[in-house]
mmCIF file of C-alpha atoms in Angstrom:
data_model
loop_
_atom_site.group_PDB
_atom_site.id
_atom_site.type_symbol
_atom_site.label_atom_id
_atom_site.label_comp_id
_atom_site.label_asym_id
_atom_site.label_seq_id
_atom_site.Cartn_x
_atom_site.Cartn_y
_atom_site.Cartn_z
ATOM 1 C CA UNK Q 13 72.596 323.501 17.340
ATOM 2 C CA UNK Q 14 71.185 325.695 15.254
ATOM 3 C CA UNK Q 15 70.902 324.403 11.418
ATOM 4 C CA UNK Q 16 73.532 327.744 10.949
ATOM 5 C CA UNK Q 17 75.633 326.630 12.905
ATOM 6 C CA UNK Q 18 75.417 323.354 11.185
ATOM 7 C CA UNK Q 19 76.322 324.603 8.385
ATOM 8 C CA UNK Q 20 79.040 326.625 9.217
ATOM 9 C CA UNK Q 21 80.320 323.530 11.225
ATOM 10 C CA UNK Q 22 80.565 321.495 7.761
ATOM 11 C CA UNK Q 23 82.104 324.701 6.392
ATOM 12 C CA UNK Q 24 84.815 325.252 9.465
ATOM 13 C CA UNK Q 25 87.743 328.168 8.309
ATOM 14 C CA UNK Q 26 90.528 328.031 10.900
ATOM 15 C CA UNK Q 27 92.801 330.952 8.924
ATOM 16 C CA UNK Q 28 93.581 334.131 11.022
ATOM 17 C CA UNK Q 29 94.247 337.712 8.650
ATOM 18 C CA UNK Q 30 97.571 337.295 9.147
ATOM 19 C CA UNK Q 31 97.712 333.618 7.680
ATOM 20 C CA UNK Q 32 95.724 334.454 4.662
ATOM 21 C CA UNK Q 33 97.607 337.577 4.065
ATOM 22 C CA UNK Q 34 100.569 335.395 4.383
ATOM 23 C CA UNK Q 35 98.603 332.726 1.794
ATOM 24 C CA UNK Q 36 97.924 335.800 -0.718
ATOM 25 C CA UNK Q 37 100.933 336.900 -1.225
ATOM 26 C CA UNK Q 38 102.296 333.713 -1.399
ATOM 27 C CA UNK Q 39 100.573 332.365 -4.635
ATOM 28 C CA UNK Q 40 100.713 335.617 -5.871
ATOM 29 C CA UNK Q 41 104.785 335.563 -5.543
ATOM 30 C CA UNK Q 42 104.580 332.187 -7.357
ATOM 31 C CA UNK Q 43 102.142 332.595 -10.341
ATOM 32 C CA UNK Q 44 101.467 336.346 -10.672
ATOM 33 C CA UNK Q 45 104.139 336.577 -13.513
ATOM 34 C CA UNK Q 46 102.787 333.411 -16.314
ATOM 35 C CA UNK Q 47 99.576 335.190 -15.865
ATOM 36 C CA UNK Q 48 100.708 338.758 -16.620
ATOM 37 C CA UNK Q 49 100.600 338.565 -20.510
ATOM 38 C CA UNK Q 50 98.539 339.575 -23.403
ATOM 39 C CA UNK Q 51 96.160 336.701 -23.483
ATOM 40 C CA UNK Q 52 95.167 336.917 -19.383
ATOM 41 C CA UNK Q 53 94.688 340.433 -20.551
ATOM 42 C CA UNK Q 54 92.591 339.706 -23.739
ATOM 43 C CA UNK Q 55 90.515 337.003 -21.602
ATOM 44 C CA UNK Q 56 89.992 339.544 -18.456
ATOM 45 C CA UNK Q 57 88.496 342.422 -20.537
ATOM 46 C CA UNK Q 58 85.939 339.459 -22.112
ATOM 47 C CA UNK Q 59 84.978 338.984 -18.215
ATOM 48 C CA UNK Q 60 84.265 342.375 -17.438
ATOM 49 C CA UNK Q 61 80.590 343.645 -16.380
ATOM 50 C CA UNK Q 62 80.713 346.980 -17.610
ATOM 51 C CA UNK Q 63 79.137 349.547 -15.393
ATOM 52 C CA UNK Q 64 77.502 352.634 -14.466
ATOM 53 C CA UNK Q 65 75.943 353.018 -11.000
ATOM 54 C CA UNK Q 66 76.370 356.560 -10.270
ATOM 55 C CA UNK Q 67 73.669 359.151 -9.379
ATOM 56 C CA UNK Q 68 73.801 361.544 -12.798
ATOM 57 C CA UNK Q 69 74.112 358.583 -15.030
ATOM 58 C CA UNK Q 70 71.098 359.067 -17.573
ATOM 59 C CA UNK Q 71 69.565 357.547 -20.589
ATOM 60 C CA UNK Q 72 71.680 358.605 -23.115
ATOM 61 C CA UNK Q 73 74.931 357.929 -21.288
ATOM 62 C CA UNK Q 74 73.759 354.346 -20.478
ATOM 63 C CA UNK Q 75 72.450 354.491 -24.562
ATOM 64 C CA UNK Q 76 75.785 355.108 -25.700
ATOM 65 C CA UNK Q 77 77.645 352.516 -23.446
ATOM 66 C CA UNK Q 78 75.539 350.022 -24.898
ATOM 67 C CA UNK Q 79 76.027 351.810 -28.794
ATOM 68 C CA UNK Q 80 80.213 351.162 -27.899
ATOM 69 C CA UNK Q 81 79.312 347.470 -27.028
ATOM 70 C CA UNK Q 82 77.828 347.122 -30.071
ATOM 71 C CA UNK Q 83 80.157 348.319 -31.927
ATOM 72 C CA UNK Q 84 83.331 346.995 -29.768
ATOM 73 C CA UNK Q 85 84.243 343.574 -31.862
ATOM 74 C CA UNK Q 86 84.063 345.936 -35.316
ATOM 75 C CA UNK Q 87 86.360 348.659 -33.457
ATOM 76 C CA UNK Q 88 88.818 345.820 -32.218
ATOM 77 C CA UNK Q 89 88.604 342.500 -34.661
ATOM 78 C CA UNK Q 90 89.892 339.690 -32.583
ATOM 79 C CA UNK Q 91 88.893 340.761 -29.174
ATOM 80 C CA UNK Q 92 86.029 339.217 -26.958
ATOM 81 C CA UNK Q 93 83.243 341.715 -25.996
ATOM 82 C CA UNK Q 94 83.010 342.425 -22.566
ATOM 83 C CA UNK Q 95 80.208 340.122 -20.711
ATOM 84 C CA UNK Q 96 77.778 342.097 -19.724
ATOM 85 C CA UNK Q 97 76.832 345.806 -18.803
ATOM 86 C CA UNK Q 98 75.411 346.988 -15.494
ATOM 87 C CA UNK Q 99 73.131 349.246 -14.180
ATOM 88 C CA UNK Q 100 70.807 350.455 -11.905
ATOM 89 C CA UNK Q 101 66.945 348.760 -12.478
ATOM 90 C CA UNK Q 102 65.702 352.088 -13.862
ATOM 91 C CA UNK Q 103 68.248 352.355 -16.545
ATOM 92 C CA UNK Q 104 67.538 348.100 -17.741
ATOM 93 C CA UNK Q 105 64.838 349.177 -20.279
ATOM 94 C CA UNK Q 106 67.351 351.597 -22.144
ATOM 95 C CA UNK Q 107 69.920 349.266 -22.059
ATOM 96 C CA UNK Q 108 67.614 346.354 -23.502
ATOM 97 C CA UNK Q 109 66.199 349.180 -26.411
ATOM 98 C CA UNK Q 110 69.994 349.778 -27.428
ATOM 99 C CA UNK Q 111 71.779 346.636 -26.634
ATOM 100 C CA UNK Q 112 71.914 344.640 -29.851
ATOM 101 C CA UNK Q 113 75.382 343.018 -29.064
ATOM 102 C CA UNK Q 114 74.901 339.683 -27.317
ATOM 103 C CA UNK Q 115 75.802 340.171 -24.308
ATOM 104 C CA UNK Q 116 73.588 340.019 -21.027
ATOM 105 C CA UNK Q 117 72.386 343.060 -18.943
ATOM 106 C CA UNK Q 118 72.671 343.072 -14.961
ATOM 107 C CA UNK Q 119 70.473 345.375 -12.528
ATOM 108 C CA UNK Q 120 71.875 345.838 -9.104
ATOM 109 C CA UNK Q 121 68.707 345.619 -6.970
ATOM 110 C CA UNK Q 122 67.154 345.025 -3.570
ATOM 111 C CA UNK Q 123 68.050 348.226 -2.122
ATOM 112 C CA UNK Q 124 71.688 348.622 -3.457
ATOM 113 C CA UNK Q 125 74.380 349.691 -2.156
ATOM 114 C CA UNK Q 126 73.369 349.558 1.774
ATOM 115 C CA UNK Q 127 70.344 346.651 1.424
ATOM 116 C CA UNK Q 128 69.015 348.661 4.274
ATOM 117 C CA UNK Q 129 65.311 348.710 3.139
ATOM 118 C CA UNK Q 130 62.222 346.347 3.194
ATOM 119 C CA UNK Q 131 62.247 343.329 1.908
ATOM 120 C CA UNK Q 132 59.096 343.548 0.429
ATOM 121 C CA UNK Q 133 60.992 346.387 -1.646
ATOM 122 C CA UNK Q 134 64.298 344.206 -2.615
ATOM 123 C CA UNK Q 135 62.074 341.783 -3.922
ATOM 124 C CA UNK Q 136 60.032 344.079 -5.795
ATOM 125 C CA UNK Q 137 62.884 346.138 -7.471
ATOM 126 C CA UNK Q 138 64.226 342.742 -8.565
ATOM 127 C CA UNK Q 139 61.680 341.173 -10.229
ATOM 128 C CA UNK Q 140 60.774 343.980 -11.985
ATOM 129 C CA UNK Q 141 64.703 345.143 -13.266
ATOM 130 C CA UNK Q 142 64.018 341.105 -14.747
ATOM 131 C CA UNK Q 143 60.602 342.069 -16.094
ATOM 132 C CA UNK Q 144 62.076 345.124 -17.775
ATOM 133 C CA UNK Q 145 65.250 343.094 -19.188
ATOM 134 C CA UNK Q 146 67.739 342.213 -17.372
ATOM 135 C CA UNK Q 147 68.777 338.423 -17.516
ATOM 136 C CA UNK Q 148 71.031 338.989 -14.040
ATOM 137 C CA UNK Q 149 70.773 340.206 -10.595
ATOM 138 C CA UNK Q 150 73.122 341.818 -8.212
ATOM 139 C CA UNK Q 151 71.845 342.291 -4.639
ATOM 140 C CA UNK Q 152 73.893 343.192 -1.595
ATOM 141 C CA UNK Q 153 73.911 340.670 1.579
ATOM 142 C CA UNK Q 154 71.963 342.644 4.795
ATOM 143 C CA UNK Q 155 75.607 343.112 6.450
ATOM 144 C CA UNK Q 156 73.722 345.176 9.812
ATOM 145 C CA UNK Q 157 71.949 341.879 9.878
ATOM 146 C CA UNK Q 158 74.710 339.468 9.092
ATOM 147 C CA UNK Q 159 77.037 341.145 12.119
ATOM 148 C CA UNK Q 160 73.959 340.455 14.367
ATOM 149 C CA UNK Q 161 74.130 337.075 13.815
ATOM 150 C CA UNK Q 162 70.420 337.142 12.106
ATOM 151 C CA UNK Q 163 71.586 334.213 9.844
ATOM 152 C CA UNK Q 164 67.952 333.145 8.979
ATOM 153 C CA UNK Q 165 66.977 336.324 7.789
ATOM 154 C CA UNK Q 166 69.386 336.869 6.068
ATOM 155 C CA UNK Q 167 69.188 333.885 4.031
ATOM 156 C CA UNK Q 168 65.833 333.944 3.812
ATOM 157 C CA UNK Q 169 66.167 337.486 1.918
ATOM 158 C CA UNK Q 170 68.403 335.621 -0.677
ATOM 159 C CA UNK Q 171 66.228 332.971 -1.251
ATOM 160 C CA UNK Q 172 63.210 334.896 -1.810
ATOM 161 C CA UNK Q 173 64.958 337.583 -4.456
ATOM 162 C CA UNK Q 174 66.305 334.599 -5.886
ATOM 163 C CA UNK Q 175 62.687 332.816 -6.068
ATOM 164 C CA UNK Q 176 61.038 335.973 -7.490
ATOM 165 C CA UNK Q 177 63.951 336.820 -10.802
ATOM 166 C CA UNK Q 178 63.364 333.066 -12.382
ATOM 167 C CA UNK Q 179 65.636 332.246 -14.345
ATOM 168 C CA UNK Q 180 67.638 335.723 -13.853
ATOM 169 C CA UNK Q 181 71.320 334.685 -12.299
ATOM 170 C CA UNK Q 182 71.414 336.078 -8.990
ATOM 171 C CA UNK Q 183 75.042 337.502 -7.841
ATOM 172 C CA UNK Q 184 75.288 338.732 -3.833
ATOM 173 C CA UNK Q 185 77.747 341.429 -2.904
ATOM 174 C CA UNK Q 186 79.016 340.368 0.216
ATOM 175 C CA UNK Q 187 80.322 343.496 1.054
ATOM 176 C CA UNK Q 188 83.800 341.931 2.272
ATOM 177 C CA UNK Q 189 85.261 345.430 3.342
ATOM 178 C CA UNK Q 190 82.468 345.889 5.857
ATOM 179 C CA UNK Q 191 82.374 342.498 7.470
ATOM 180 C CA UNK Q 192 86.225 343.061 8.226
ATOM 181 C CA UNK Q 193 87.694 340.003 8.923
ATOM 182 C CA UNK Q 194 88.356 336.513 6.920
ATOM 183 C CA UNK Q 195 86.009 334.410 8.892
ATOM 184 C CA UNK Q 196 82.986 336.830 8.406
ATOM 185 C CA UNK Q 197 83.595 336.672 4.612
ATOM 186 C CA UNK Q 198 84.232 332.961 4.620
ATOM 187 C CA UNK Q 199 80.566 332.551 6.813
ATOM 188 C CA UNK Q 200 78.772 334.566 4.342
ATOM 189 C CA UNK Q 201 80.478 333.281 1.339
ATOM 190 C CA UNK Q 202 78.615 330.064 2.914
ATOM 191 C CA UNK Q 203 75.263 331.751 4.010
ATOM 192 C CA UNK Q 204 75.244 333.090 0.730
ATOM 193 C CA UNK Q 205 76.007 329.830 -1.415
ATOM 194 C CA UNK Q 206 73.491 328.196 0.433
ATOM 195 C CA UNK Q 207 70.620 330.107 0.332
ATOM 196 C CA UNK Q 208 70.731 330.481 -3.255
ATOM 197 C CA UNK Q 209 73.605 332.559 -5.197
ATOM 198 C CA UNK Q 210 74.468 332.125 -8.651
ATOM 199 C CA UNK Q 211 77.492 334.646 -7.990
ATOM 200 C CA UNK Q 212 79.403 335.293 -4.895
ATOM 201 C CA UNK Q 213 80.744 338.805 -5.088
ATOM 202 C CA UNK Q 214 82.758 341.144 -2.628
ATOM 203 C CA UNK Q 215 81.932 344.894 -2.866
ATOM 204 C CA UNK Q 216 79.146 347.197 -4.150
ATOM 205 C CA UNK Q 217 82.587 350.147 -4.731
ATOM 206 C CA UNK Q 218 80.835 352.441 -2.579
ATOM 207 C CA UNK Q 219 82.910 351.674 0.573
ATOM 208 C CA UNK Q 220 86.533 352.735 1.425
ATOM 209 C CA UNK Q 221 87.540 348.871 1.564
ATOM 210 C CA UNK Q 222 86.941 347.234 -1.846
ATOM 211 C CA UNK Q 223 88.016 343.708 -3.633
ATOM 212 C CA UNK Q 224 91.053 342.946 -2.183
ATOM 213 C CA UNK Q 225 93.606 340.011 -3.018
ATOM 214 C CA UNK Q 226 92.841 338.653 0.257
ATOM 215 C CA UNK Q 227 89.066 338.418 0.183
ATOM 216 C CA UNK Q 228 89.412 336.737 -3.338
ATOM 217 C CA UNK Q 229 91.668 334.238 -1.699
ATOM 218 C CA UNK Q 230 88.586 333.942 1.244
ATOM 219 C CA UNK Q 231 85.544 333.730 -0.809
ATOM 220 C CA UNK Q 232 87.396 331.572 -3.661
ATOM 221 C CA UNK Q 233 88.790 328.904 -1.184
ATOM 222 C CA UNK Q 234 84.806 328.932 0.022
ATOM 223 C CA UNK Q 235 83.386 328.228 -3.398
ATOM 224 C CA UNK Q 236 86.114 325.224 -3.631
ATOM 225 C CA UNK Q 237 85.131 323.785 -0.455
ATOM 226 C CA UNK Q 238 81.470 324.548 -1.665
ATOM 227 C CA UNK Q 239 81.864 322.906 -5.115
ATOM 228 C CA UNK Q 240 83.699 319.843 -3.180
ATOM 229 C CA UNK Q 241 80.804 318.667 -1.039
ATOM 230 C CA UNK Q 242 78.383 319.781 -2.894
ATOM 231 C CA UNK Q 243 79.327 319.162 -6.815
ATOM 232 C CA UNK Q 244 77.627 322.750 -7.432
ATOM 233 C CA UNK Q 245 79.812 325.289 -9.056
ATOM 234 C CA UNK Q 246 79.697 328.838 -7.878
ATOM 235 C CA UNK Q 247 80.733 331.957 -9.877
ATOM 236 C CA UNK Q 248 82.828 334.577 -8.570
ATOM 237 C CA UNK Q 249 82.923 338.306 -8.979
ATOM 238 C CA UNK Q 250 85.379 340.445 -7.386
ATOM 239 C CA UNK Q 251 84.125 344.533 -7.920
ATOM 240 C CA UNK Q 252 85.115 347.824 -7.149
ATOM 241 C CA UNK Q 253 88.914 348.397 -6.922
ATOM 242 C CA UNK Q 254 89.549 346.868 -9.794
ATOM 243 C CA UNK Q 255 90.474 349.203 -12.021
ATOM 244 C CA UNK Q 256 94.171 348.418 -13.211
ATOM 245 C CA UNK Q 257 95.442 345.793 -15.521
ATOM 246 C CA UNK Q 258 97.675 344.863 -12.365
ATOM 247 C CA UNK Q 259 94.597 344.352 -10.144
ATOM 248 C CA UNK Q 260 92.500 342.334 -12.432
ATOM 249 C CA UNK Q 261 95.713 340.126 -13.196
ATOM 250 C CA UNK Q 262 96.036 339.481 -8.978
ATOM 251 C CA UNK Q 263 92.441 338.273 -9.053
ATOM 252 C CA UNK Q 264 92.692 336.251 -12.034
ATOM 253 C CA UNK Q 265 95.830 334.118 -10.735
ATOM 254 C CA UNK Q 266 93.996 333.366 -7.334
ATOM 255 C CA UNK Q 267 91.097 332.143 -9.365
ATOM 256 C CA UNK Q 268 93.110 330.320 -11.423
ATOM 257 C CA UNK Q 269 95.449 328.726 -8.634
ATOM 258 C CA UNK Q 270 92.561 328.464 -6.302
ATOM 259 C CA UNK Q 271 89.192 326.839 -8.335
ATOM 260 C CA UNK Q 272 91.006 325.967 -11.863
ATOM 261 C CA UNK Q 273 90.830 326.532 -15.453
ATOM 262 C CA UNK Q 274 87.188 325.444 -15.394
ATOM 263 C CA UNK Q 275 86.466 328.621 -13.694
ATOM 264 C CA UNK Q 276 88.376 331.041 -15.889
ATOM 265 C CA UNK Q 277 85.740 332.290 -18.529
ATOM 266 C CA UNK Q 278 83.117 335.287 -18.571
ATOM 267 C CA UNK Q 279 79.835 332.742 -16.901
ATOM 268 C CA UNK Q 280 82.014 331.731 -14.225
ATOM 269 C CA UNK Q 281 84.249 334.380 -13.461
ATOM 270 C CA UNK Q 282 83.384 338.439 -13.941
ATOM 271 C CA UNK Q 283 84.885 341.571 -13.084
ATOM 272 C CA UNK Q 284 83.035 344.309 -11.872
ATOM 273 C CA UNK Q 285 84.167 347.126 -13.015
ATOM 274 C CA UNK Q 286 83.826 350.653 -14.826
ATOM 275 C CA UNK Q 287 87.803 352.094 -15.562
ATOM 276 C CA UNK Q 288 89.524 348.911 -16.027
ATOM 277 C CA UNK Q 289 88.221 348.163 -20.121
ATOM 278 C CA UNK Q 290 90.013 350.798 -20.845
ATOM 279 C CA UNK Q 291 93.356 350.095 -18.724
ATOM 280 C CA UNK Q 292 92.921 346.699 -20.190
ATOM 281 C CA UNK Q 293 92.584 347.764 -24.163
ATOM 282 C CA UNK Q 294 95.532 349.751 -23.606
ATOM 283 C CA UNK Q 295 97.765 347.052 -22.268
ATOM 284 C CA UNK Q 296 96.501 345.077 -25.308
ATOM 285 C CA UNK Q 297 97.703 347.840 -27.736
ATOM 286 C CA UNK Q 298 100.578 349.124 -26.354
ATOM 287 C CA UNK Q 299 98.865 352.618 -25.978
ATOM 288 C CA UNK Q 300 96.933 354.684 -24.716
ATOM 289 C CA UNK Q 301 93.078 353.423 -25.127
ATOM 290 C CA UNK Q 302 90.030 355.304 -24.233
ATOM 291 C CA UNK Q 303 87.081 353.387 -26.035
ATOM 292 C CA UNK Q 304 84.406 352.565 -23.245
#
């Protein structure tokens, strides 16, 4: 026996789709509604990683995200800042020169969104997106790989971007709407915890199949099993999708039922996302809200 399959063995997941479909919507049914209110809302815009990762964004937009950060608490006394901002590794050094809000700066890296280069060249573009400022990572897991069963390589790709950003947190986007069913995302919700993540997360938003209710429900009921046998707590980050007060309300009451209060602030929990501060100020207000 391989040591994968080892640890998959002391990780088993015996769900079919249809049973955690079935699991979903069940907790969902039960708790959505004492988690759709004004607070939840108030608490889910303070988890947010604000981002930009498209191919015309430029200095000055990413300059005046990080001006509206700065300026967010003054614009709305009372309300968290968001946690973080996100971009891509050549964009970190503008959003470190304009950032004074204190808040931390991500980097997706390691050749994001696909992960379908060198290694030699994920490690690279990480460690220097944490030379030029950012405090975390966010690298996608080598799905082609994964599917091929190349669990050791895989792994091994984790664990050296993680070795080579220090003390940089490390999130890995597992992709979940690529590996298709529940017990791929459970295995490398596993892979991924073990070799080294900070973060588990489930989409880059540049697939048709984003976060979904369901793979929140996978990867969160991985982390508990994780954080059972192991005593180490693992963040979660469900991205792309997310973009209505609705969504981000789903997520937060499978977090909540599934790993606990302890779970439910902005260095354990995050939302990846670029639309929903703005669906989420205007649920807080009672109008229309286009800050971000």
């Amino acid at each position: 026996m391989t040591k994968f399959e080892e640890l998959f063995a002391a990780y088993p997941f015996t769900l079919t789709d249809d049973e955690v479909k079935q699991k979903t919507a069940e907790i969902l049914s039960r708790h959505y509604d004492e988690n759709n209110n004004r607070e939840v809302w108030i608490q889910c815009l303070s988890q947010i990683d604000l981002t930009t990762l498209n191919g015309d964004d430029t200095t000055e937009k990413v300059a005046t995200m990080a001006r509206k950060v700065n300026q967010f608490e003054a614009a709305f006394p009372g309300l968290k800042n968001v946690a973080a901002m996100c971009v891509y590794p050549a964009l970190v050094e503008t959003a470190k020169a304009n950032l004074t809000a204190p808040i931390g700066i991500a980097a997706v890296a390691g050749g994001f969104p696909a992960s379908q280069t060198f290694i030699e060249v994920k490690v690279a573009e990480a460690a220097l997106a944490v030379q030029a400022g950012a405090t975390e990572i966010d690298i996608v897991l080598s799905v082609g790989k994964f599917l091929e069963g190349r669990y050791e390589e895989v792994a091994d790709e984790i664990s050296e971007i993680k070795a080579a950003i220090r003390g940089a947190r490390l999130k890995v986007i597992l992709e979940t709407g690529a590996l298709k069913t529940a017990a791929n995302i459970w295995r490398a919700a596993v892979l991924a915890m073990a070799a080294g993540a900070d973060f588990i997360k489930t989409s880059t938003g540049k697939i048709n199949v984003n976060a979904t209710p369901e793979a929140t429900f996978v990867m969160c009921s991985a982390i508990k099993a994780w954080y059972e046998q192991t005593g180490e707590k693992i963040c979660y980050k469900p991205a792309g999708g997310v973009s209505t007060t609705d969504e981000a309300v789903q997520h937060f009451t499978l977090v909540r039922h599934l790993l606990g209060d302890e779970w439910l602030n902005n260095s354990s929990f995050r939302f990846g996302a670029s639309r929903l501060a703005n669906n989420l100020l205007t649920s807080i207000q009672g109008e229309e809200t286009k800050y971000f």
